[in-house]
XYZ file of C-alpha atoms in Angstrom:
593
model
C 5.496 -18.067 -13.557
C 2.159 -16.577 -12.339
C -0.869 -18.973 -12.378
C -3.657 -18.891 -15.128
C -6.144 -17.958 -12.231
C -3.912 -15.498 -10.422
C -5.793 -12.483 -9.357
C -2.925 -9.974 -10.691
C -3.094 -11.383 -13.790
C -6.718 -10.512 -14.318
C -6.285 -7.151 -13.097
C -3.325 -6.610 -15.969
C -5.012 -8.149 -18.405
C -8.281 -5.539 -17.937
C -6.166 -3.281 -17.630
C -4.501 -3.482 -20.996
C -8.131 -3.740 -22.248
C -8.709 -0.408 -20.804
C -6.018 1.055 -22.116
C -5.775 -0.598 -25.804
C -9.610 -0.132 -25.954
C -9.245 3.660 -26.511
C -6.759 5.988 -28.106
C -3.421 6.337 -26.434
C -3.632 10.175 -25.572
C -6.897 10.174 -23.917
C -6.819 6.156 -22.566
C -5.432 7.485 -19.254
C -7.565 10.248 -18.632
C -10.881 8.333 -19.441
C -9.810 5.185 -17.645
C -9.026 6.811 -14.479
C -12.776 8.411 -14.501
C -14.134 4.867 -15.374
C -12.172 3.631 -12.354
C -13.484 6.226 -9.932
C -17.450 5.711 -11.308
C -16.579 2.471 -9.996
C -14.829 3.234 -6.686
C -18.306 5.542 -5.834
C -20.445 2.639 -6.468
C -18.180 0.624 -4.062
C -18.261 3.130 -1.699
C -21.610 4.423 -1.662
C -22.799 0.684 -0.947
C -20.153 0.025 1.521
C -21.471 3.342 3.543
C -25.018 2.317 2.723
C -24.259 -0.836 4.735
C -22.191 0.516 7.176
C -24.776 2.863 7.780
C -27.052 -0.075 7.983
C -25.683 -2.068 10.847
C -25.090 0.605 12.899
C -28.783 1.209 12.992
C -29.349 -2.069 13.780
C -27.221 -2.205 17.077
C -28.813 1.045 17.889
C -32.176 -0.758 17.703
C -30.889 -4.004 19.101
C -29.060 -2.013 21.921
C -31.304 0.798 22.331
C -34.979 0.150 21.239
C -34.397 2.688 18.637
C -36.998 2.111 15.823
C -36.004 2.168 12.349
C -36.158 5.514 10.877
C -35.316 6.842 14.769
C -31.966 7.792 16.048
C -30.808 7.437 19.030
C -29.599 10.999 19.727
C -32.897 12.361 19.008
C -34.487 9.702 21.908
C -35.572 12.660 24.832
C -34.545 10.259 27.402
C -32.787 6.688 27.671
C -36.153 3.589 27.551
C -34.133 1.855 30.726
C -30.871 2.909 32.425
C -29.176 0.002 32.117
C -28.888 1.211 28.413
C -26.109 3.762 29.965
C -23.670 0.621 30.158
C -23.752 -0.258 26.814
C -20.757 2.448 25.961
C -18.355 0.758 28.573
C -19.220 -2.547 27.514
C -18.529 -0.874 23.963
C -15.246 0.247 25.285
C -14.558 -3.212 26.885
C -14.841 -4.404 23.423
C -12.454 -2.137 21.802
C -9.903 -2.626 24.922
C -9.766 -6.337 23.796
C -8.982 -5.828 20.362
C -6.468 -3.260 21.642
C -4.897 -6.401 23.529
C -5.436 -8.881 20.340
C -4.348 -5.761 18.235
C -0.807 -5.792 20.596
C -0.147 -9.524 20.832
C 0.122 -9.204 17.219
C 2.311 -6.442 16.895
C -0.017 -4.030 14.571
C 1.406 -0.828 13.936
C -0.366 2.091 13.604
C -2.942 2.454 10.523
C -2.837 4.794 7.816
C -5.838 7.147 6.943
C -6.248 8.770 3.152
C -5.041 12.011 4.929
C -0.795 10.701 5.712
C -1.345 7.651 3.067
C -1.704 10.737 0.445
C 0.645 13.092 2.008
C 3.683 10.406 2.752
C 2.970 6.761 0.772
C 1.970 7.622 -2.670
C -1.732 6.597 -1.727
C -1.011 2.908 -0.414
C -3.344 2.041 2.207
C -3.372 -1.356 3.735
C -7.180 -3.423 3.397
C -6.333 -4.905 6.982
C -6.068 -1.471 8.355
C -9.068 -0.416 6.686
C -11.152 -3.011 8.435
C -9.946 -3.134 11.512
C -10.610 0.942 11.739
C -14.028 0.222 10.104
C -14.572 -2.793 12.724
C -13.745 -0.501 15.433
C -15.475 2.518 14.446
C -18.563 0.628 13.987
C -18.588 -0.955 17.775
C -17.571 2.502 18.860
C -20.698 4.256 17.560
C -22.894 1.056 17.881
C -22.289 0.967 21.260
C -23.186 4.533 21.696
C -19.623 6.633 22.084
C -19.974 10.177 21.003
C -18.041 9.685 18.108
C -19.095 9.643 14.015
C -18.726 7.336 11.254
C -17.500 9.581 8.778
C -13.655 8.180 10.117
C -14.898 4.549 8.860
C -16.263 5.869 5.538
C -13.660 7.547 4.449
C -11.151 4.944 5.177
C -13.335 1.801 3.722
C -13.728 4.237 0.528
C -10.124 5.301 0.605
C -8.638 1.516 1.206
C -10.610 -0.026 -1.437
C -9.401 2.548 -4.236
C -6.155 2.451 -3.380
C -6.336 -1.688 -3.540
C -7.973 -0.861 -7.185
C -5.304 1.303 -8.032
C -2.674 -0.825 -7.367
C -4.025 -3.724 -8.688
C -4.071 -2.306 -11.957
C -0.602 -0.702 -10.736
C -1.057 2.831 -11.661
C 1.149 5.407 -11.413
C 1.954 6.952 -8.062
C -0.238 10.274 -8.501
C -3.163 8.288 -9.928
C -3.498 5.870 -7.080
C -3.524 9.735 -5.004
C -6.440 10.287 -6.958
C -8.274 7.343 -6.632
C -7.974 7.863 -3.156
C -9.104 11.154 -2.504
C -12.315 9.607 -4.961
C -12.557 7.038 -2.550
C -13.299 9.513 0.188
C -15.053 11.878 -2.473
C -17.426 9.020 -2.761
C -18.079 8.206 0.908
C -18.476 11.936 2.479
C -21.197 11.844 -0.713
C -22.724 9.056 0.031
C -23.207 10.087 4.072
C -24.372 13.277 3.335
C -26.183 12.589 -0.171
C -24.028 15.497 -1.210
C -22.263 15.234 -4.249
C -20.280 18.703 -4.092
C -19.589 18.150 -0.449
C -18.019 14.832 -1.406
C -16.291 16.192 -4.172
C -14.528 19.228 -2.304
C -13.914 16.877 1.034
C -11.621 14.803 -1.470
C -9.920 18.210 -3.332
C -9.614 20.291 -0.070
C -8.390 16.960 2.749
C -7.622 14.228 0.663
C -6.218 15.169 -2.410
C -4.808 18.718 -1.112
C -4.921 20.269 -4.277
C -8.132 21.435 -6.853
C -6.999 21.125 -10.405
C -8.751 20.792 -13.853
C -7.435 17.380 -13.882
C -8.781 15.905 -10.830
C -12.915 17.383 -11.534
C -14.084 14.889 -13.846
C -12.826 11.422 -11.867
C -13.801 13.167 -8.239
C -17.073 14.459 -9.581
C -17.973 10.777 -11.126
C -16.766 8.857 -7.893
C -19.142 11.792 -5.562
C -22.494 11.486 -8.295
C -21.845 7.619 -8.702
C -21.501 7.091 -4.440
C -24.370 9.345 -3.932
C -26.643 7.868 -6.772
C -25.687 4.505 -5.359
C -26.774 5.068 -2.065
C -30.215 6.417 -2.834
C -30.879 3.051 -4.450
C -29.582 1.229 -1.508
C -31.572 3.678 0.712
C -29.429 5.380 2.233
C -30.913 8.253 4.280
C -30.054 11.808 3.301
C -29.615 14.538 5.623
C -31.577 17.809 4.203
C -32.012 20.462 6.886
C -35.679 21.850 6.537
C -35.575 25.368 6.879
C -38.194 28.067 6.201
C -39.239 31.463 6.556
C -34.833 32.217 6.641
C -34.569 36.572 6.347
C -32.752 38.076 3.289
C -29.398 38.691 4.383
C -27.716 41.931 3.189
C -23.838 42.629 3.325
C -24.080 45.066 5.992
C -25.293 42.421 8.433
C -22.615 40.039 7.740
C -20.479 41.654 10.469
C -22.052 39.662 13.422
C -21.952 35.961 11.816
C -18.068 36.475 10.724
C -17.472 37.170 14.544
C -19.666 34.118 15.126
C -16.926 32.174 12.554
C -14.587 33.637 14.653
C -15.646 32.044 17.773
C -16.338 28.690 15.977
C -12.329 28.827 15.188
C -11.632 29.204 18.411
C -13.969 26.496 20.013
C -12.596 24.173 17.374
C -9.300 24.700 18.931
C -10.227 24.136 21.956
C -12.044 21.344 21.089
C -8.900 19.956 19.896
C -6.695 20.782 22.441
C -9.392 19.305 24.843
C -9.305 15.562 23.123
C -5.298 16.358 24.164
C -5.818 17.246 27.408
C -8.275 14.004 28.130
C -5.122 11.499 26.471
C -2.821 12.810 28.205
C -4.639 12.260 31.757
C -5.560 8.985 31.190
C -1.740 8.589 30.226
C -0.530 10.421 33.702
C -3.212 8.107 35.404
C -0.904 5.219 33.983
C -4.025 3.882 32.866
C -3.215 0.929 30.547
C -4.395 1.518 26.623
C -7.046 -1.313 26.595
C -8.612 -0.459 29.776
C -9.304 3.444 28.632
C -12.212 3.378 26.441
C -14.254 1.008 29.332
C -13.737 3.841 31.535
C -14.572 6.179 29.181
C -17.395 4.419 28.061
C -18.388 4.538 31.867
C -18.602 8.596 32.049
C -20.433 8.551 28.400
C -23.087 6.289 29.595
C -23.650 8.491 32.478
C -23.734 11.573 29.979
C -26.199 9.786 28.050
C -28.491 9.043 31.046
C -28.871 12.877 31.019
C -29.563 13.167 27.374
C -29.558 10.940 24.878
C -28.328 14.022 22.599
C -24.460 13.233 23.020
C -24.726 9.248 22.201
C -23.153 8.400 18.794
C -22.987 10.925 16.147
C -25.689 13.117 17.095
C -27.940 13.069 13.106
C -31.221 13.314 15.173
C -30.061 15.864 17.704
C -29.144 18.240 15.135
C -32.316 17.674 13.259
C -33.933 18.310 16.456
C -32.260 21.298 17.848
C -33.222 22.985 13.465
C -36.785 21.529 14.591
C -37.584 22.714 18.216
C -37.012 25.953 19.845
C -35.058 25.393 22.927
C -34.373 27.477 26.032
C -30.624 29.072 25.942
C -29.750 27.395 29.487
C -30.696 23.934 27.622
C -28.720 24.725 24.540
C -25.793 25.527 26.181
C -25.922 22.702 28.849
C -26.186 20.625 25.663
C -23.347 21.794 23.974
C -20.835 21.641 27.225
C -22.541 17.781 27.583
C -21.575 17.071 23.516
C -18.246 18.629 24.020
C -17.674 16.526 26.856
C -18.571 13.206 25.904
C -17.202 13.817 22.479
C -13.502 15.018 24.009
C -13.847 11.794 26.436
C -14.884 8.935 23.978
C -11.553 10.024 21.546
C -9.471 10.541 24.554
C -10.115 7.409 26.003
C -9.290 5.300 22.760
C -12.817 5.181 21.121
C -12.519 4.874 17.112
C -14.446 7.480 15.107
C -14.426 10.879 14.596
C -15.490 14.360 15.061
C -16.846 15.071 11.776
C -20.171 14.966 12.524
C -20.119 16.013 16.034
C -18.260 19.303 14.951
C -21.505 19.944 12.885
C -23.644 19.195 16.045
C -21.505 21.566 18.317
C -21.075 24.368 16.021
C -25.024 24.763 15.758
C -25.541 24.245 19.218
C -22.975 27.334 19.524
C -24.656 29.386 17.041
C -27.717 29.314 19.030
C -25.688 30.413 22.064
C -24.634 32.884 20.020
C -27.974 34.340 18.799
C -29.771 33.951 22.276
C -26.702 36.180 23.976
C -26.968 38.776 21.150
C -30.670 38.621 21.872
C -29.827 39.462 25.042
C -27.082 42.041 24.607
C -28.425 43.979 21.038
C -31.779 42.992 20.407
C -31.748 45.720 17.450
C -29.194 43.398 15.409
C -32.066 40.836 15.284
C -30.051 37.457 14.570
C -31.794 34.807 13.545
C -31.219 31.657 15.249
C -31.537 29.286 12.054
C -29.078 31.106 10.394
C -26.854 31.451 13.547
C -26.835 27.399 13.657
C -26.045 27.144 9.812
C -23.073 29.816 10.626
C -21.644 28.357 13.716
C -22.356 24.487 12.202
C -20.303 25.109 9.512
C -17.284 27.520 11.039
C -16.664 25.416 13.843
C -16.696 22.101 11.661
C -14.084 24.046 9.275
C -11.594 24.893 12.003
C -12.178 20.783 13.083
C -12.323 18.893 10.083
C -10.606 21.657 7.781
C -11.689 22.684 4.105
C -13.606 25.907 3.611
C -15.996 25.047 0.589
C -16.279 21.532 1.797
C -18.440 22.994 4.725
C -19.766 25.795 2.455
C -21.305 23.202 0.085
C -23.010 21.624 3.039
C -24.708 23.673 3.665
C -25.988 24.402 0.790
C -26.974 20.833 -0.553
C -28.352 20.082 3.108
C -30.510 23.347 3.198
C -30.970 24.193 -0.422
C -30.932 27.416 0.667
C -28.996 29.994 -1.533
C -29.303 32.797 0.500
C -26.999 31.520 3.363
C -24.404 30.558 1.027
C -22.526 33.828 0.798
C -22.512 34.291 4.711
C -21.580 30.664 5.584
C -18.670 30.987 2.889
C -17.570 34.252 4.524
C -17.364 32.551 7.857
C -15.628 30.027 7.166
C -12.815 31.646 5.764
C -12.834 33.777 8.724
C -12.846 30.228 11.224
C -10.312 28.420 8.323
C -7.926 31.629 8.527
C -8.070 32.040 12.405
C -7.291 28.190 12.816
C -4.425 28.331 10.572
C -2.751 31.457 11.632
C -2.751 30.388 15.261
C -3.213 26.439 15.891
C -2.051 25.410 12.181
C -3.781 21.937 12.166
C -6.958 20.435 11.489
C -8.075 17.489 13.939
C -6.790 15.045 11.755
C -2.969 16.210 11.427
C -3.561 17.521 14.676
C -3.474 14.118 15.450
C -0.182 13.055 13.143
C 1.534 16.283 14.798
C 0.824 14.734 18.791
C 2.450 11.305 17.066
C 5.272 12.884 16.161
C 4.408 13.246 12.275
C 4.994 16.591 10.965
C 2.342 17.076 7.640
C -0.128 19.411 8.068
C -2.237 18.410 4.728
C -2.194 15.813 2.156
C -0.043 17.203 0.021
C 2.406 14.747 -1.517
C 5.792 15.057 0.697
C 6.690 11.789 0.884
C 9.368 11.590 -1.998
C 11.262 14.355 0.412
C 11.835 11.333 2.686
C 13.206 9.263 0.078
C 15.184 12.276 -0.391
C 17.773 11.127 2.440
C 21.015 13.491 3.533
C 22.833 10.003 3.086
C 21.883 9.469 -0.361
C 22.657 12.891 -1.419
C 25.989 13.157 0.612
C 29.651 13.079 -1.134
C 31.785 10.838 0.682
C 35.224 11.505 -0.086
C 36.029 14.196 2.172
C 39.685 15.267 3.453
C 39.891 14.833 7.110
C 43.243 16.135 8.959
C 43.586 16.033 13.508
C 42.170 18.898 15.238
C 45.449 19.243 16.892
C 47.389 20.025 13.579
C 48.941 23.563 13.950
C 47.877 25.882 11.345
C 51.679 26.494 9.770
C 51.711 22.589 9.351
C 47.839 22.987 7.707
C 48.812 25.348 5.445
C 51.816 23.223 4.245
C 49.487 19.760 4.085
C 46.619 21.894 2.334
C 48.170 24.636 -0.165
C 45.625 27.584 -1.078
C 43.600 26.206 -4.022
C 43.776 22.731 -2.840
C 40.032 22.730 -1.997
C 37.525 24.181 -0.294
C 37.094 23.060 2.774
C 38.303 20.166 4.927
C 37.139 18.474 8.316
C 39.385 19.056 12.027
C 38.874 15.271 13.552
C 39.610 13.657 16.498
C 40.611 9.741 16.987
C 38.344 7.293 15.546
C 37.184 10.263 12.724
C 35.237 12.127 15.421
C 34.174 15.307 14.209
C 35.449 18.415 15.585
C 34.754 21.233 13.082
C 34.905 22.464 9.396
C 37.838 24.054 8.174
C 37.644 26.645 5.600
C 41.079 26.664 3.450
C 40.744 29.892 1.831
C 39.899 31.610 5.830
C 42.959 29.317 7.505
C 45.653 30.779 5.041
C 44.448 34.254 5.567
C 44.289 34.249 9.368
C 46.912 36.221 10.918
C 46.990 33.807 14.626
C 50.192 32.630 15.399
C 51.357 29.628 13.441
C 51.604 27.323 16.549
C 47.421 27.516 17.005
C 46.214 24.180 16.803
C 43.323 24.205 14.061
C 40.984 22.966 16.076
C 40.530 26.859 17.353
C 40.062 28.138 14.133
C 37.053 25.285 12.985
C 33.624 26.563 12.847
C 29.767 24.753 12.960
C 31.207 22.543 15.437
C 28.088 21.874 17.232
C 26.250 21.449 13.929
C 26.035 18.306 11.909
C 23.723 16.397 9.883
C 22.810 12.671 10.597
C 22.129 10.076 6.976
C 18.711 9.905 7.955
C 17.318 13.452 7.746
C 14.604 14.529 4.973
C 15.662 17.325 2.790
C 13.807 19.414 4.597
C 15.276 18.929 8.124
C 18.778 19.323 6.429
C 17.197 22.917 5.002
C 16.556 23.945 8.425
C 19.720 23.078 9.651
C 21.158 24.991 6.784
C 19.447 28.387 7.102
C 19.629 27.930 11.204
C 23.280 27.761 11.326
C 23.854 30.216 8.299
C 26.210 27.352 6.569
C 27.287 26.438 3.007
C 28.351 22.905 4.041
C 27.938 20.451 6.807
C 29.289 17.800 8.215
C 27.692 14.049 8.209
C 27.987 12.364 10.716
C 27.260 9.001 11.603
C 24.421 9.693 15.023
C 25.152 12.788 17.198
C 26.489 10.925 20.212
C 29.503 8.729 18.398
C 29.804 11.502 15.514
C 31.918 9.312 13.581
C 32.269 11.443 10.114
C 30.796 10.302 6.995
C 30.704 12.831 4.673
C 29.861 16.172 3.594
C 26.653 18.012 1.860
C 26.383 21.690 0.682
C 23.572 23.632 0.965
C 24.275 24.170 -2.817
C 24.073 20.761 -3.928
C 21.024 19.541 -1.173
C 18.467 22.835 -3.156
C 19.377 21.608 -6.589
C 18.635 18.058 -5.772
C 15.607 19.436 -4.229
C 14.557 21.616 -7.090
C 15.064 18.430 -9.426
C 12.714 16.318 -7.206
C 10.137 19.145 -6.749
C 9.600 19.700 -10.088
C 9.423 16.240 -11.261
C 6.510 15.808 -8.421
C 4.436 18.724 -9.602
C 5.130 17.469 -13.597
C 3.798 13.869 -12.140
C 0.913 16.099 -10.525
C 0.051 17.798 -14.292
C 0.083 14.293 -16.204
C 3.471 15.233 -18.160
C 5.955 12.354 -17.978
């Protein structure tokens, strides 16, 4: 029996309160918004704070004053401030040793704890990704904290949801509000936050989902203007009225921010996979790396951390287009270093930073090459901030709403939208991933959004398999097969060797018709026999398999070395079961029990 003080029995008891508290057919609904006001007050404070600290190791580490930032510093205040990313990365290499010793796997972000667990996120994941985020940007590595906030606001709804032990969508929900609330709370961008949690989190925009991800995104920005949390409006003036007809050059410019974000991407690849052929160890990576940032940073200070105050600077000042674009290959660099090395963060934030820096490119060539098209090169960084960002971080109107709430500026809305559809459907046709599942695709995951697959792994070829199969020795001739299986009989049966190894699957109706000579072993007549299914596939490996080979029914078989048989599955039976599970996810999805 529990104890009067146990923590879960609280969290039942308020919830029954909830629930009895307000009429049965709305008490869900209602409660569910209640709990999400509550997760954006969490997580607009927790940003707040996070937001907080960081500051203060920027101003402990690098004289930066409050109100400063330290990529907006024109130049390091001593040089010795270039070794505080390695010593950064020395940090992080020890808790990769610590992390090790005590056999942690791999955490979860909202993105795969949506798409494959149902929304359970572990709290000790969640801090140790916060903890190392913060040292990572702290310490100055070219990466953002939008990683950290999303996962602190993420892990604590998901603990709230399951402490009131709510139903598997709702605790996807809460989640995606979790994120809602921190993007929101970063940006003091309500809409932003709200579409980062439909478009990444969630995967899915439904009339459901507005009002709990619209309170969690107002509640977590609300909360951290009161805590003081600095927003980040672009000041823009004196922008051109923008017609249709000159929409032609910014959606090539959304074009090329597609295509830098793949590179980008591929680049972060490229930098892991040296230090891997380097055999340098995991917890010695980010010191080096931290080594070749500081030295970045002794340049300019413009690639240290998430880069806020260089991108208010390069809106502010009116740079040279050598200096830009030195700029932008220095960003990309120290950005595609610090992750490659083993930094923690992101590249939410730097995406933003690099795709305005390539807008300006972008207007100061066409300056260049057609001064009659007249681009203008506050526009051209809106356009290329946003495009490239959608191709990195994903989600079309996510970006779009950016920009609007961070310029107020309704007259780039229309273009920036059009570009990033343009960036979103070049990135998807050809590359296929965001950064994030780009990341769960290079560790061997295979989800490409948040959508809710993970019931298809519970959906095993072993649980759906029928196990009593007729077996009969490959070397059986065919006149004594049709005598041990008359016409009628069955279906289908399985040609084995000793110790029930497969050999191939024998059709009965195909065997009696054959005209071969009666002597011919049966093993000559078997078909798929190079193509089997193991227990552990998903339904949707076994699909594969299914339309690849072009067969009604497979063997299973026990690994595909041994190939001990098991059973048997038809492609019949596997899409039913499929169909059954599919549409009890997307009734879950609706609210219908």
């Amino acid at each position: 029996m529990p104890a009067r003080n146990d923590p879960q029995v609280y969290a039942r008891r308020l919830r029954a309160v909830l629930i009895s508290s307000i009429p049965v057919l709305e008490a869900r609904g209602i409660a569910i918004v209640l709990m999400a006001g509550m997760v954006g007050v969490i997580a607009g404070a927790l940003v707040t704070g996070m937001s907080a600290m960081v500051q203060g190791m920027h101003y402990l580490l690098f004289d930066v004053q409050p109100g400063g930032r330290l990529s907006a510093m024109f130049s390091l205040a001593d040089p010795v401030q270039a070794m505080f990313p390695a010593i950064g990365g020395l940090l992080l290499g020890l808790s990769v040793i610590w992390l090790r010793k005590r056999k942690f796997r791999t955490p979860v972000d909202p993105i795969e704890a949506n798409a494959l667990y149902g929304g359970r996120m572990s709290l000790t994941d969640t801090f140790i990704i916060v903890a190392q985020t913060m040292i990572s940007s702290g310490f100055g590595a070219s990466v953002g904290l939008e990683a950290g906030y999303t996962q602190i606001g993420s892990g604590v709804a998901s603990r709230l949801a399951r402490a009131f032990r709510l139903r598997r969508n709702d605790v996807r929900i809460l989640v995606g509000c979790g994120a809602a609330g921190a993007i929101a709370a970063a940006f003091d961008a309500p809409l932003t936050g709200a579409f980062y949690g439909f478009e990444l989190v969630i995967g899915i925009y439904s009339v459901a989902n507005v009002a709990p991800v619209m309170a969690a995104a107002i509640a977590a920005s609300l909360t951290a203007e009161v805590f003081g949390g600095v927003p980040f409006p672009l000041e823009l003036s004196g922008l051109p009225n923008l017609t249709a007809s000159e929409y032609v050059p910014f959606l090539l410019l959304g074009l090329l921010g597609g295509a830098a974000s793949i590179a980008i991407m591929h680049l972060v690849s490229i930098v892991e996979r040296l230090f891997v052929r380097l055999s340098i160890d995991a917890s010695v990576r980010p010191f080096i790396g931290g080594i070749f940032v500081g030295l970045l940073g002794l340049v300019t200070p413009q690639v240290l951390s998430s880069g806020h105050g260089a991108l208010h600077r390069e809106f502010a000042m009116n740079y040279t287009l050598p200096v830009v674009a030195s700029v932008f290959v220095m960003k990309l660099a120290a950005s595609a270093i610090s992750l490659g090395s083993g930094f923690r963060g992101g590249l939410f934030f730097a995406s933003l930073f690099l795709g305005a820096l390539l807008g300006k490119v972008f207007a100061g060539v066409m300056a260049i090459t057609a001064p009659s098209v007249g681009i203008d090169p506050a526009v051209a960084a809106v356009v290329g901030m946003t495009s490239l960002a959608v191709g990195v971080v994903g989600g079309p109107l996510t970006m779009t709403f950016l920009a609007l709430e961070s310029t107020r500026d309704l007259t780039l809305t229309g273009v920036v939208l059009a570009a990033s559809i343009m960036s979103a459907i070049l990135v998807r046709e050809t590359f296929g991933y965001s950064f994030s599942t780009w990341r769960f695709h290079l560790r061997g995951e295979t989800i490409r959004s948040a959508h809710d697959v993970g019931w298809m792994r519970s959906l095993t070829v072993g649980s759906m398999m029928r196990k009593d199969v007729r077996t009969i020795p490959a070397s059986t001739s065919l006149d004594e097969f049709r005598k041990e299986v008359p016409l009628g009989s069955g279906q289908r049966v399985i040609a084995v060797e000793q110790a029930d190894q497969y050999v191939g699957m024998l059709l009965v109706p195909e065997l009696h018709s054959d005209l071969s000579d009666g002597a011919t072993p049966v093993s000559a007549l078997a078909q798929f026999k190079d193509a089997v299914l193991v227990p552990s596939m998903n339904v949707q490996t076994a699909a594969e398999t299914f339309q690849r080979t072009g067969a009604e029914e497979l063997a299973v078989v026990e690994d595909f070395d041994e190939r001990i048989v098991l059973g048997l599955l038809t492609e019949s039976h596997l899409m039913r079961r499929y169909a059954e599970e599919l549409d009890k996810a997307r009734r879950d999805l609706s609210g219908e029990e």
